[in-house]
CSV table of C-alpha atoms in Angstrom, one decimal:
chain,number,residue,atom,x,y,z
X,3,MET,CA,-12.0,-41.9,-12.6
X,4,ALA,CA,-10.6,-38.9,-10.3
X,5,ASP,CA,-8.5,-37.1,-12.7
X,6,ALA,CA,-9.4,-33.7,-12.5
X,7,ALA,CA,-6.1,-32.1,-11.0
X,8,VAL,CA,-4.3,-34.3,-13.8
X,9,ARG,CA,-5.8,-32.9,-16.7
X,10,LEU,CA,-5.6,-28.9,-15.0
X,11,ARG,CA,-2.1,-29.4,-14.4
X,12,SER,CA,-1.6,-30.5,-17.9
X,13,LEU,CA,-4.2,-27.9,-19.9
X,14,VAL,CA,-2.3,-25.3,-17.3
X,15,GLU,CA,0.8,-26.5,-18.5
X,16,GLN,CA,0.1,-26.8,-21.7
X,17,LEU,CA,-1.4,-23.3,-22.0
X,18,LEU,CA,1.3,-21.6,-20.0
X,19,GLY,CA,4.5,-23.1,-22.1
X,20,VAL,CA,6.2,-24.4,-18.8
X,21,PRO,CA,5.6,-27.0,-15.6
X,22,LEU,CA,4.4,-25.5,-12.9
X,23,PRO,CA,6.4,-25.8,-10.1
X,24,VAL,CA,3.7,-26.4,-7.2
X,25,ARG,CA,1.8,-29.3,-6.6
X,26,ILE,CA,-2.5,-29.6,-7.2
X,27,ARG,CA,-4.8,-31.4,-5.7
X,28,ALA,CA,-8.2,-30.9,-7.2
X,29,TRP,CA,-11.8,-31.0,-5.9
X,30,ASP,CA,-12.0,-35.0,-6.8
X,31,GLY,CA,-9.2,-35.9,-4.8
X,32,SER,CA,-6.9,-36.0,-7.4
X,33,GLN,CA,-3.2,-35.0,-7.6
X,34,ALA,CA,-0.5,-34.0,-9.8
X,35,GLY,CA,3.1,-32.2,-9.9
X,36,PRO,CA,6.2,-32.3,-8.1
X,37,PRO,CA,6.4,-34.5,-5.1
X,38,GLY,CA,7.2,-32.5,-1.8
X,39,ALA,CA,6.3,-29.1,-3.3
X,40,PRO,CA,4.1,-26.7,-2.3
X,41,THR,CA,0.0,-27.8,-2.8
X,42,LEU,CA,-2.4,-25.6,-4.4
X,43,VAL,CA,-5.7,-26.7,-3.5
X,44,VAL,CA,-8.5,-26.4,-6.2
X,45,ARG,CA,-11.8,-26.5,-3.7
X,46,ASN,CA,-14.0,-26.3,-6.8
X,47,ARG,CA,-14.6,-25.4,-10.6
X,48,ARG,CA,-15.5,-22.2,-9.8
X,49,ALA,CA,-11.8,-21.7,-9.5
X,50,VAL,CA,-10.9,-22.6,-13.1
X,51,ARG,CA,-13.9,-20.1,-14.1
X,52,ARG,CA,-12.4,-17.3,-12.2
X,53,LEU,CA,-9.5,-18.1,-14.0
X,54,LEU,CA,-10.8,-18.2,-17.8
X,55,TRP,CA,-12.7,-14.7,-17.0
X,56,LYS,CA,-9.7,-13.2,-15.7
X,57,PRO,CA,-6.7,-14.6,-16.3
X,58,GLY,CA,-3.1,-13.9,-14.6
X,59,GLU,CA,-2.7,-12.5,-10.9
X,60,LEU,CA,-6.6,-11.2,-10.7
X,61,GLY,CA,-8.4,-14.0,-11.3
X,62,LEU,CA,-6.3,-16.5,-8.8
X,63,ALA,CA,-6.7,-13.3,-6.3
X,64,ARG,CA,-10.4,-13.8,-6.3
X,65,ALA,CA,-9.9,-17.4,-6.4
X,66,TRP,CA,-7.6,-17.0,-3.1
X,67,VAL,CA,-10.1,-14.0,-1.6
X,68,ALA,CA,-13.7,-16.7,-2.1
X,69,GLY,CA,-11.7,-19.8,-0.6
X,70,ASP,CA,-11.5,-21.3,-4.2
X,71,VAL,CA,-7.9,-22.2,-4.1
X,72,ASP,CA,-5.8,-22.5,-1.4
X,73,ILE,CA,-2.0,-23.2,-0.4
X,74,GLU,CA,-0.6,-26.2,2.0
X,75,GLY,CA,2.9,-26.4,2.9
X,76,ASP,CA,4.9,-23.2,3.1
X,77,LEU,CA,3.4,-20.2,2.3
X,78,TYR,CA,6.0,-17.9,1.2
X,79,THR,CA,7.9,-20.6,-1.0
X,80,ALA,CA,4.3,-21.3,-2.7
X,81,LEU,CA,4.3,-17.4,-3.4
X,82,ASP,CA,8.2,-17.7,-4.6
X,83,LEU,CA,7.4,-20.7,-7.5
X,84,LEU,CA,4.0,-18.7,-8.5
X,85,ALA,CA,5.6,-14.8,-9.2
X,86,GLY,CA,7.3,-16.3,-12.0
X,87,LEU,CA,4.1,-17.7,-13.3
X,88,VAL,CA,1.4,-15.0,-12.7
X,89,TRP,CA,3.0,-11.6,-11.1
X,90,GLU,CA,6.4,-11.6,-13.5
X,91,ARG,CA,4.3,-12.7,-16.6
X,92,GLY,CA,1.7,-10.1,-16.0
X,93,GLU,CA,-0.6,-12.2,-17.7
X,94,ASP,CA,-4.0,-10.5,-19.0
X,95,ALA,CA,-6.5,-10.8,-21.4
X,96,ARG,CA,-5.3,-9.0,-24.0
X,97,SER,CA,-2.2,-11.1,-23.9
X,98,LEU,CA,-4.2,-14.1,-23.5
X,99,ALA,CA,-6.1,-13.2,-26.9
X,100,GLN,CA,-3.0,-12.8,-28.9
X,101,ALA,CA,-1.8,-16.3,-27.3
X,102,LEU,CA,-5.1,-17.8,-28.8
X,103,ARG,CA,-4.0,-17.5,-32.4
X,104,ASP,CA,-2.2,-20.7,-31.1
X,105,PRO,CA,-4.1,-23.8,-32.1
X,106,GLU,CA,-2.7,-25.6,-28.9
X,107,VAL,CA,-3.4,-22.9,-26.9
X,108,ARG,CA,-7.2,-22.9,-28.0
X,109,ALA,CA,-7.2,-26.2,-27.1
X,110,ALA,CA,-6.3,-26.1,-23.6
X,111,VAL,CA,-8.4,-23.3,-23.2
X,112,ARG,CA,-11.3,-25.3,-24.7
X,113,GLY,CA,-10.4,-28.1,-22.3
X,114,LEU,CA,-10.5,-25.4,-19.2
X,115,VAL,CA,-13.7,-24.7,-20.4
X,116,LYS,CA,-15.2,-28.0,-20.2
X,117,LEU,CA,-13.3,-29.0,-16.7
X,118,GLY,CA,-14.7,-25.8,-15.2
X,119,GLY,CA,-18.0,-26.6,-15.9
X,120,LEU,CA,-20.8,-23.6,-17.0
X,121,PRO,CA,-18.8,-20.8,-18.6
X,122,LEU,CA,-20.9,-17.6,-16.7
X,123,PRO,CA,-18.4,-15.0,-14.9
X,124,PRO,CA,-18.7,-15.7,-11.0
X,125,ALA,CA,-19.3,-12.5,-9.1
X,126,PRO,CA,-16.4,-11.2,-7.2
X,127,PRO,CA,-15.8,-11.6,-3.7
X,128,PRO,CA,-17.3,-8.9,-1.7
X,129,GLU,CA,-14.2,-7.4,-0.6
X,130,GLU,CA,-12.8,-6.4,-4.0
X,131,VAL,CA,-13.3,-2.5,-4.8
X,132,ARG,CA,-13.1,-1.3,-8.0
X,133,ARG,CA,-13.1,2.3,-9.1
X,134,PRO,CA,-12.2,3.7,-12.9
X,135,GLY,CA,-8.8,5.5,-12.6
X,136,HIS,CA,-6.4,7.2,-10.2
X,137,LEU,CA,-7.7,10.7,-10.0
X,138,HIS,CA,-6.0,11.0,-5.9
X,139,THR,CA,-8.5,14.2,-5.7
X,140,LYS,CA,-9.2,14.9,-2.1
X,141,ARG,CA,-12.3,12.9,-2.0
X,142,THR,CA,-11.2,9.4,-3.9
X,143,ASP,CA,-8.2,9.7,-1.4
X,144,LYS,CA,-10.5,10.0,1.9
X,145,ARG,CA,-12.7,6.7,0.4
X,146,ALA,CA,-9.1,4.9,-0.2
X,147,ILE,CA,-7.6,5.1,2.9
X,148,SER,CA,-10.9,4.5,4.4
X,149,HIS,CA,-11.3,0.9,2.9
X,150,HIS,CA,-7.6,0.4,4.0
X,151,TYR,CA,-7.3,1.6,7.7
X,152,ASP,CA,-11.1,1.5,8.6
X,153,VAL,CA,-11.1,-2.7,9.0
X,154,GLY,CA,-11.1,-2.0,12.6
X,155,ASN,CA,-8.4,-0.9,15.4
X,156,ASP,CA,-8.8,-4.6,17.1
X,157,PHE,CA,-8.1,-6.5,13.5
X,158,TYR,CA,-5.1,-3.9,13.3
X,159,GLU,CA,-3.8,-4.9,16.9
X,160,ILE,CA,-4.0,-8.5,16.0
X,161,VAL,CA,-2.0,-8.1,12.9
X,162,LEU,CA,0.5,-5.0,14.1
X,163,GLY,CA,1.3,-6.3,18.0
X,164,PRO,CA,1.1,-3.6,20.4
X,165,SER,CA,3.6,-1.0,19.0
X,166,MET,CA,1.0,-0.2,16.4
X,167,VAL,CA,3.2,0.7,13.7
X,168,TYR,CA,2.0,0.1,10.2
X,169,SER,CA,5.4,0.5,8.3
X,170,CYS,CA,8.9,-1.4,8.3
X,171,ALA,CA,10.5,-2.0,11.5
X,172,TYR,CA,14.1,-1.4,12.2
X,173,TRP,CA,15.7,-4.8,13.7
X,174,PRO,CA,19.0,-4.8,15.4
X,175,ALA,CA,18.6,-9.0,14.5
X,176,PRO,CA,16.3,-11.0,12.5
X,177,PRO,CA,13.9,-13.1,14.6
X,178,PRO,CA,14.4,-14.6,17.4
X,179,GLU,CA,16.9,-12.1,18.5
X,180,GLY,CA,15.0,-9.3,17.8
X,181,ASN,CA,11.5,-8.4,18.5
X,182,LEU,CA,9.1,-6.1,17.0
X,183,GLU,CA,8.2,-4.0,19.3
X,184,ASP,CA,11.2,-3.3,20.2
X,185,ALA,CA,12.2,-2.9,16.4
X,186,GLN,CA,9.6,-0.7,15.6
X,187,ARG,CA,11.1,1.7,18.9
X,188,ASP,CA,14.2,1.5,17.1
X,189,LYS,CA,12.6,2.9,13.9
X,190,LEU,CA,10.7,5.5,15.6
X,191,ASP,CA,13.6,6.7,17.7
X,192,LEU,CA,15.8,6.6,14.1
X,193,ILE,CA,13.5,8.7,12.4
X,194,CYS,CA,13.4,11.1,15.3
X,195,ARG,CA,17.4,11.3,15.3
X,196,LYS,CA,17.6,11.7,11.5
X,197,LEU,CA,15.1,14.5,12.2
X,198,ASP,CA,17.2,15.8,15.2
X,199,LEU,CA,14.6,16.5,17.3
X,200,ARG,CA,14.7,18.9,19.8
X,201,PRO,CA,12.3,20.3,22.7
X,202,GLY,CA,10.4,23.0,22.0
X,203,GLN,CA,10.2,22.6,18.1
X,204,ARG,CA,7.3,21.7,16.2
X,205,LEU,CA,6.9,18.4,14.3
X,206,LEU,CA,4.2,17.7,11.4
X,207,ASP,CA,4.0,13.8,11.2
X,208,VAL,CA,1.9,13.2,7.8
X,209,GLY,CA,-0.2,9.9,7.8
X,210,CYS,CA,-0.1,9.5,11.2
X,211,GLY,CA,-1.7,6.6,12.0
X,212,TRP,CA,-3.0,5.1,15.4
X,213,GLY,CA,-0.3,7.8,16.7
X,214,SER,CA,2.9,5.8,17.5
X,215,MET,CA,5.1,8.7,15.6
X,216,ALA,CA,3.3,11.5,17.3
X,217,ILE,CA,3.7,10.2,20.9
X,218,HIS,CA,7.5,9.0,20.7
X,219,ALA,CA,8.4,12.1,19.3
X,220,ALA,CA,6.1,14.3,22.2
X,221,ARG,CA,7.2,12.1,25.0
X,222,ASP,CA,11.0,11.0,24.2
X,223,HIS,CA,11.9,14.0,22.5
X,224,GLY,CA,10.2,16.7,24.1
X,225,VAL,CA,8.4,18.0,20.8
X,226,SER,CA,4.8,19.4,20.2
X,227,VAL,CA,3.3,17.2,17.4
X,228,VAL,CA,0.3,17.5,14.9
X,229,GLY,CA,-0.5,14.5,13.1
X,230,ILE,CA,-2.8,14.4,10.2
X,231,THR,CA,-4.7,10.8,9.0
X,232,LEU,CA,-7.5,11.0,7.0
X,233,SER,CA,-9.1,7.5,8.9
X,234,GLN,CA,-11.6,8.7,11.4
X,235,GLU,CA,-11.1,5.0,13.4
X,236,GLN,CA,-7.4,5.9,13.3
X,237,ALA,CA,-7.7,9.5,14.5
X,238,ALA,CA,-9.8,8.2,17.5
X,239,TYR,CA,-8.1,5.7,18.7
X,240,ALA,CA,-4.8,8.4,18.4
X,241,ARG,CA,-6.4,10.7,20.4
X,242,LYS,CA,-7.3,7.9,23.3
X,243,ARG,CA,-3.6,7.2,23.2
X,244,VAL,CA,-2.3,10.4,23.3
X,245,ALA,CA,-5.1,11.2,26.6
X,246,ASP,CA,-3.6,7.5,27.9
X,247,GLN,CA,0.1,8.8,27.9
X,248,GLY,CA,-0.7,12.3,29.3
X,249,LEU,CA,0.0,14.3,26.4
X,250,THR,CA,-2.4,16.4,25.1
X,251,ASP,CA,-1.0,19.4,25.4
X,252,LYS,CA,1.8,18.3,23.2
X,253,VAL,CA,0.0,15.9,20.0
X,254,GLU,CA,-2.8,17.3,18.5
X,255,ILE,CA,-4.3,14.5,16.1
X,256,ARG,CA,-6.2,15.9,13.1
X,257,VAL,CA,-8.3,14.2,10.2
X,258,GLN,CA,-6.9,16.4,7.4
X,259,ASP,CA,-5.6,16.3,3.9
X,260,TYR,CA,-1.9,17.1,3.5
X,261,ARG,CA,-3.0,19.9,1.4
X,262,ASP,CA,-5.3,21.1,3.8
X,263,VAL,CA,-2.5,22.3,6.3
X,264,GLY,CA,-2.3,25.4,7.0
X,265,ASP,CA,-0.1,26.4,10.0
X,266,GLY,CA,2.9,26.0,9.3
X,267,PRO,CA,5.9,26.7,9.3
X,268,TYR,CA,6.8,23.5,11.1
X,269,ASP,CA,10.4,22.7,12.3
X,270,ALA,CA,10.6,19.1,10.7
X,271,ILE,CA,7.9,16.9,9.1
X,272,SER,CA,7.9,13.3,9.2
X,273,SER,CA,6.0,10.7,6.4
X,274,ILE,CA,6.3,7.5,7.2
X,275,GLY,CA,4.6,4.8,4.6
X,276,MET,CA,1.9,7.6,3.3
X,277,ALA,CA,3.0,8.5,0.4
X,278,GLU,CA,2.7,5.7,-1.6
X,279,HIS,CA,-1.0,7.1,-1.5
X,280,VAL,CA,-0.4,9.9,-3.4
X,281,GLY,CA,0.2,8.9,-6.8
X,282,GLY,CA,3.2,9.5,-9.8
X,283,GLU,CA,1.2,12.5,-11.1
X,284,ARG,CA,0.4,14.3,-7.6
X,285,TYR,CA,3.9,13.7,-6.3
X,286,LEU,CA,5.5,17.2,-7.2
X,287,GLU,CA,2.5,18.7,-5.7
X,288,TYR,CA,3.0,16.7,-2.6
X,289,ALA,CA,6.6,17.9,-2.2
X,290,ASP,CA,5.4,21.4,-2.8
X,291,VAL,CA,3.5,21.1,0.1
X,292,LEU,CA,5.7,19.5,2.6
X,293,HIS,CA,8.5,22.2,1.4
X,294,ARG,CA,6.2,25.2,2.2
X,295,LEU,CA,5.0,23.9,5.3
X,296,LEU,CA,9.0,23.3,6.6
X,297,LYS,CA,10.6,26.5,7.7
X,298,PRO,CA,14.4,27.3,6.1
X,299,GLY,CA,16.6,24.9,7.2
X,300,GLY,CA,13.8,22.6,8.4
X,301,ARG,CA,14.2,18.6,7.5
X,302,LEU,CA,11.9,16.1,6.2
X,303,LEU,CA,12.3,12.6,6.5
X,304,ASN,CA,10.2,10.5,3.9
X,305,HIS,CA,9.8,6.6,4.3
X,306,GLN,CA,8.1,5.3,1.3
X,307,ILE,CA,7.7,1.8,-0.2
X,308,GLY,CA,9.5,1.7,-4.2
X,309,ARG,CA,9.3,-0.1,-6.9
X,310,ARG,CA,12.2,-1.2,-9.3
X,311,PRO,CA,12.5,1.2,-12.1
X,312,GLN,CA,10.9,0.5,-16.0
X,313,ARG,CA,12.8,1.2,-19.2
X,314,ASP,CA,9.4,2.1,-20.3
X,315,GLU,CA,7.9,3.8,-17.5
X,316,SER,CA,5.0,4.2,-19.4
X,317,SER,CA,4.1,1.1,-19.4
X,318,TYR,CA,3.8,0.7,-15.7
X,319,GLU,CA,0.7,-0.6,-14.1
X,320,VAL,CA,-0.7,-0.9,-10.7
X,321,ASP,CA,-0.6,-4.2,-9.1
X,322,GLU,CA,-4.0,-5.6,-9.9
X,323,PHE,CA,-4.6,-7.2,-6.1
X,324,ILE,CA,-3.6,-4.8,-4.0
X,325,ASP,CA,-5.5,-2.0,-5.9
X,326,ALA,CA,-8.5,-4.2,-5.9
X,327,TYR,CA,-8.2,-5.6,-2.4
X,328,VAL,CA,-5.8,-3.5,-0.3
X,329,PHE,CA,-4.3,0.1,-1.2
X,330,PRO,CA,-6.8,1.3,-4.1
X,331,ASP,CA,-5.6,3.7,-6.0
X,332,GLY,CA,-2.0,3.1,-4.4
X,333,GLU,CA,0.9,3.5,-6.6
X,334,LEU,CA,5.0,3.0,-6.2
X,335,GLN,CA,7.5,4.7,-8.0
X,336,PRO,CA,11.0,4.1,-8.2
X,337,ILE,CA,13.5,6.1,-5.8
X,338,GLY,CA,15.1,7.9,-8.5
X,339,ALA,CA,11.5,9.3,-9.4
X,340,THR,CA,10.8,10.2,-5.4
X,341,VAL,CA,14.4,11.9,-4.8
X,342,ASP,CA,14.1,13.9,-8.3
X,343,ARG,CA,10.6,14.9,-7.2
X,344,LEU,CA,11.8,16.4,-3.8
X,345,GLU,CA,14.7,18.1,-5.4
X,346,LEU,CA,12.1,19.8,-7.9
X,347,ALA,CA,10.3,21.3,-4.9
X,348,GLY,CA,13.3,22.9,-3.9
X,349,PHE,CA,14.8,20.3,-1.2
X,350,GLU,CA,18.0,19.3,-0.7
X,351,VAL,CA,18.5,15.4,-0.7
X,352,ARG,CA,20.7,14.7,2.1
X,353,ASP,CA,20.6,10.7,2.7
X,354,VAL,CA,19.0,7.7,1.0
X,355,GLU,CA,19.0,4.5,3.4
X,356,SER,CA,17.4,1.5,1.8
X,357,ILE,CA,16.0,-0.7,4.3
X,358,ARG,CA,14.9,-3.7,2.2
X,359,GLU,CA,15.2,-6.6,4.2
X,360,HIS,CA,13.8,-5.0,7.6
X,361,TYR,CA,10.4,-4.9,5.7
X,362,ALA,CA,10.7,-8.5,5.1
X,363,LEU,CA,11.2,-9.0,8.6
X,364,THR,CA,8.5,-7.2,9.5
X,365,LEU,CA,5.6,-8.6,7.3
X,366,ARG,CA,6.4,-12.0,8.2
X,367,ARG,CA,6.0,-11.2,12.0
X,368,TRP,CA,2.6,-9.5,10.9
X,369,VAL,CA,1.6,-12.7,9.4
X,370,ALA,CA,2.7,-14.9,12.1
X,371,ASN,CA,0.6,-12.3,14.4
X,372,LEU,CA,-2.4,-13.2,12.0
X,373,GLU,CA,-2.0,-16.7,11.8
X,374,ALA,CA,-2.1,-17.2,15.6
X,375,GLU,CA,-5.0,-15.3,16.2
X,376,TRP,CA,-7.0,-16.4,12.9
X,377,ALA,CA,-10.2,-17.0,14.3
X,378,ARG,CA,-10.6,-14.2,16.2
X,379,ALA,CA,-9.5,-12.3,13.4
X,380,VAL,CA,-11.9,-13.7,11.0
X,381,ARG,CA,-14.6,-12.7,13.8
X,382,LEU,CA,-13.3,-9.2,13.6
X,383,SER,CA,-13.5,-8.4,9.9
X,384,SER,CA,-14.3,-11.4,7.9
X,385,ILE,CA,-13.0,-14.7,6.3
X,386,GLY,CA,-12.4,-13.6,2.9
X,387,ARG,CA,-10.6,-10.1,4.5
X,388,ALA,CA,-8.4,-11.9,6.8
X,389,ARG,CA,-7.4,-14.0,3.6
X,390,VAL,CA,-6.4,-10.8,1.5
X,391,TRP,CA,-4.5,-9.8,4.4
X,392,ARG,CA,-2.2,-12.9,4.6
X,393,LEU,CA,-1.6,-13.3,1.1
X,394,TYR,CA,-1.0,-9.5,0.5
X,395,MET,CA,1.4,-9.4,3.7
X,396,ALA,CA,3.4,-12.7,2.8
X,397,ALA,CA,3.0,-11.6,-0.9
X,398,CYS,CA,4.8,-8.5,-0.4
X,399,ALA,CA,7.5,-10.5,2.1
X,400,VAL,CA,8.9,-12.5,-0.9
X,401,SER,CA,8.5,-9.1,-3.1
X,402,PHE,CA,11.0,-7.5,-0.5
X,403,GLU,CA,13.5,-10.5,-0.1
X,404,ARG,CA,13.8,-11.1,-4.1
X,405,ASN,CA,14.7,-6.9,-4.6
X,406,ARG,CA,11.2,-6.8,-6.4
X,407,ILE,CA,10.5,-3.7,-4.3
X,408,GLY,CA,12.2,-2.3,-1.5
X,409,VAL,CA,12.0,0.6,0.9
X,410,ASN,CA,13.9,3.7,1.6
X,411,GLN,CA,13.9,6.3,4.2
X,412,VAL,CA,15.1,10.1,2.3
X,413,LEU,CA,15.9,13.1,4.6
X,414,ALA,CA,16.1,16.2,2.5
X,415,VAL,CA,16.3,19.6,4.0
X,416,ARG,CA,14.7,23.1,3.5
X,417,THR,CA,18.2,24.5,2.5
X,418,PRO,CA,18.1,28.2,2.9
X,419,ASP,CA,19.7,30.7,0.4
X,420,SER,CA,22.6,30.9,2.7
X,421,GLY,CA,23.1,27.0,2.0
X,422,ASP,CA,23.3,26.4,5.8
X,423,SER,CA,21.7,22.9,5.6
X,424,GLY,CA,22.3,22.6,9.6
X,425,MET,CA,23.7,19.1,8.9
X,426,PRO,CA,27.1,17.4,10.8
X,427,LEU,CA,30.0,16.9,8.0
X,428,ARG,CA,29.2,13.0,9.1
X,429,ALA,CA,26.1,12.2,9.7
X,430,ARG,CA,25.7,8.6,9.2
X,431,ASN,CA,25.4,7.5,12.7
X,432,TRP,CA,22.4,9.7,13.6
X,433,GLY,CA,23.3,10.4,17.2
X,434,GLU,CA,24.2,6.7,18.4
X,435,PRO,CA,27.1,7.0,20.5
X,436,GLU,CA,30.1,5.0,19.4
X,437,ARG,CA,30.3,1.7,19.6
X,438,ARG,CA,33.7,-0.1,20.3
C-alpha cells in the first residue's frame, strides 16, 4: 500500500505541533495534504534522513540542493507558507533535543527514522561550504567573495541580464510597465545624483562588481572612477567592458581589499551591496576606512540589505542556508546599527531611503531570467548551483515582500569642522526636474 505521504505528513505535524500548509507527494506516488496547495515533492527516503540529521533550514536546503525534494506549484507561495514552519521557527538540533522530552515527539521521530530507512547521515551536496567562525580577515573575505562571485560571468549574464548589476533596481512601476535594464540604470543614476557627481571629481566604487556603476558614473557624469573588487573574474569582465566603452582613461578596476586603498582622498564613495560582507565586528573599521578616504565635504552612498532588529541582539544567528551555499560569512545588520557605526566614524548621516519593495521586484525578475534559460545555466555551473540560486533568490523575494528584511540607501557626508555639509536645504528630488 502506497502511504508514505500520509505517514510523513502525520509524523511531521506531530513533531511540529501544527498542520502542514502544503501538500506532500512521496517517492511511492502517494499524496496527502490540502488540495490545491503547492506540493512538496519528497523524491526519496534520503530527504527524510537529511531532515532527521539536520532539522530545520539547513537540512531542508541540503535536500533541495541535492534534488531530494522539489516544489510543484507556485514557488513563492510555497516558500511563504513554509517560512513559518522553518525559517521563522528556527528549529535546530538543540530545540529538537528539548522537544524530545515529550513522549509523542519521540514517537514521531522514531516513525520518521523507520520511514527514512537506514539512519546514516547523507553527505552534504558538493556546493556546500562550511568554515568555522566569521573572522572577516582579508584572506577569508577573499575566499568568501570568490565562492559567491566566481561562479562564472556567463552564469551571471543569464541571471542579471544586460545591465550586469547585482543589487536592487529602482523601479518607476512594477513589470511589465517597467523593465529590469531601465530600472537598474535609474538606480545607478539615482546614486550618482545623491552623490552630486560632477565632471573632474574622483569616485571610489567599493565592491564594483562587473563595473556597471563605474562605467555609468564616468560616461554619464564625467568623473574618474576607481572600482575595487576581490573577485578576479569580476575584475577581468569589468576591465573589458570599460575598454569596450572607451573609458580606460577614466576608469581603473582593481582587485583590492577596501582596507588596502591608500590613494585618497576621493570626492565621493559608492558602496552598493558590498557592506553585507563586512561583518558586524568589522563594520566600524569599514566606516572608519571610508571616512578616511573621503575629502572633507565628500559624500558616501551606502546601499545595503538590512534585517529586522532583535530585542536581544546577542541571539542573532547568521542564516544557515545562505552562509553555507550563497554568501559565506555574510552578515546582515539592522539599519539603526549601520547608521550608528557611520556616525561613530565621523559621518553626518543626511538621508536614509528604504527601497525594500524594489528589491522584491528585482529578485522576481532575476528568478524569471534563470528559469527562462535553466538548461544553459545548469550547463554553465551545475544542477546543484542553479538550484541554490533559484531557492535563494525566490526566498529573498518573499522575505522582502513580507518585511522580514529590507534594503536602504544611506547618504552620509564627511562634514568639515565648519559645519558646511554642502547639502541643499531640501534634497529629496536629487536634482530631478520637478514634475507637474
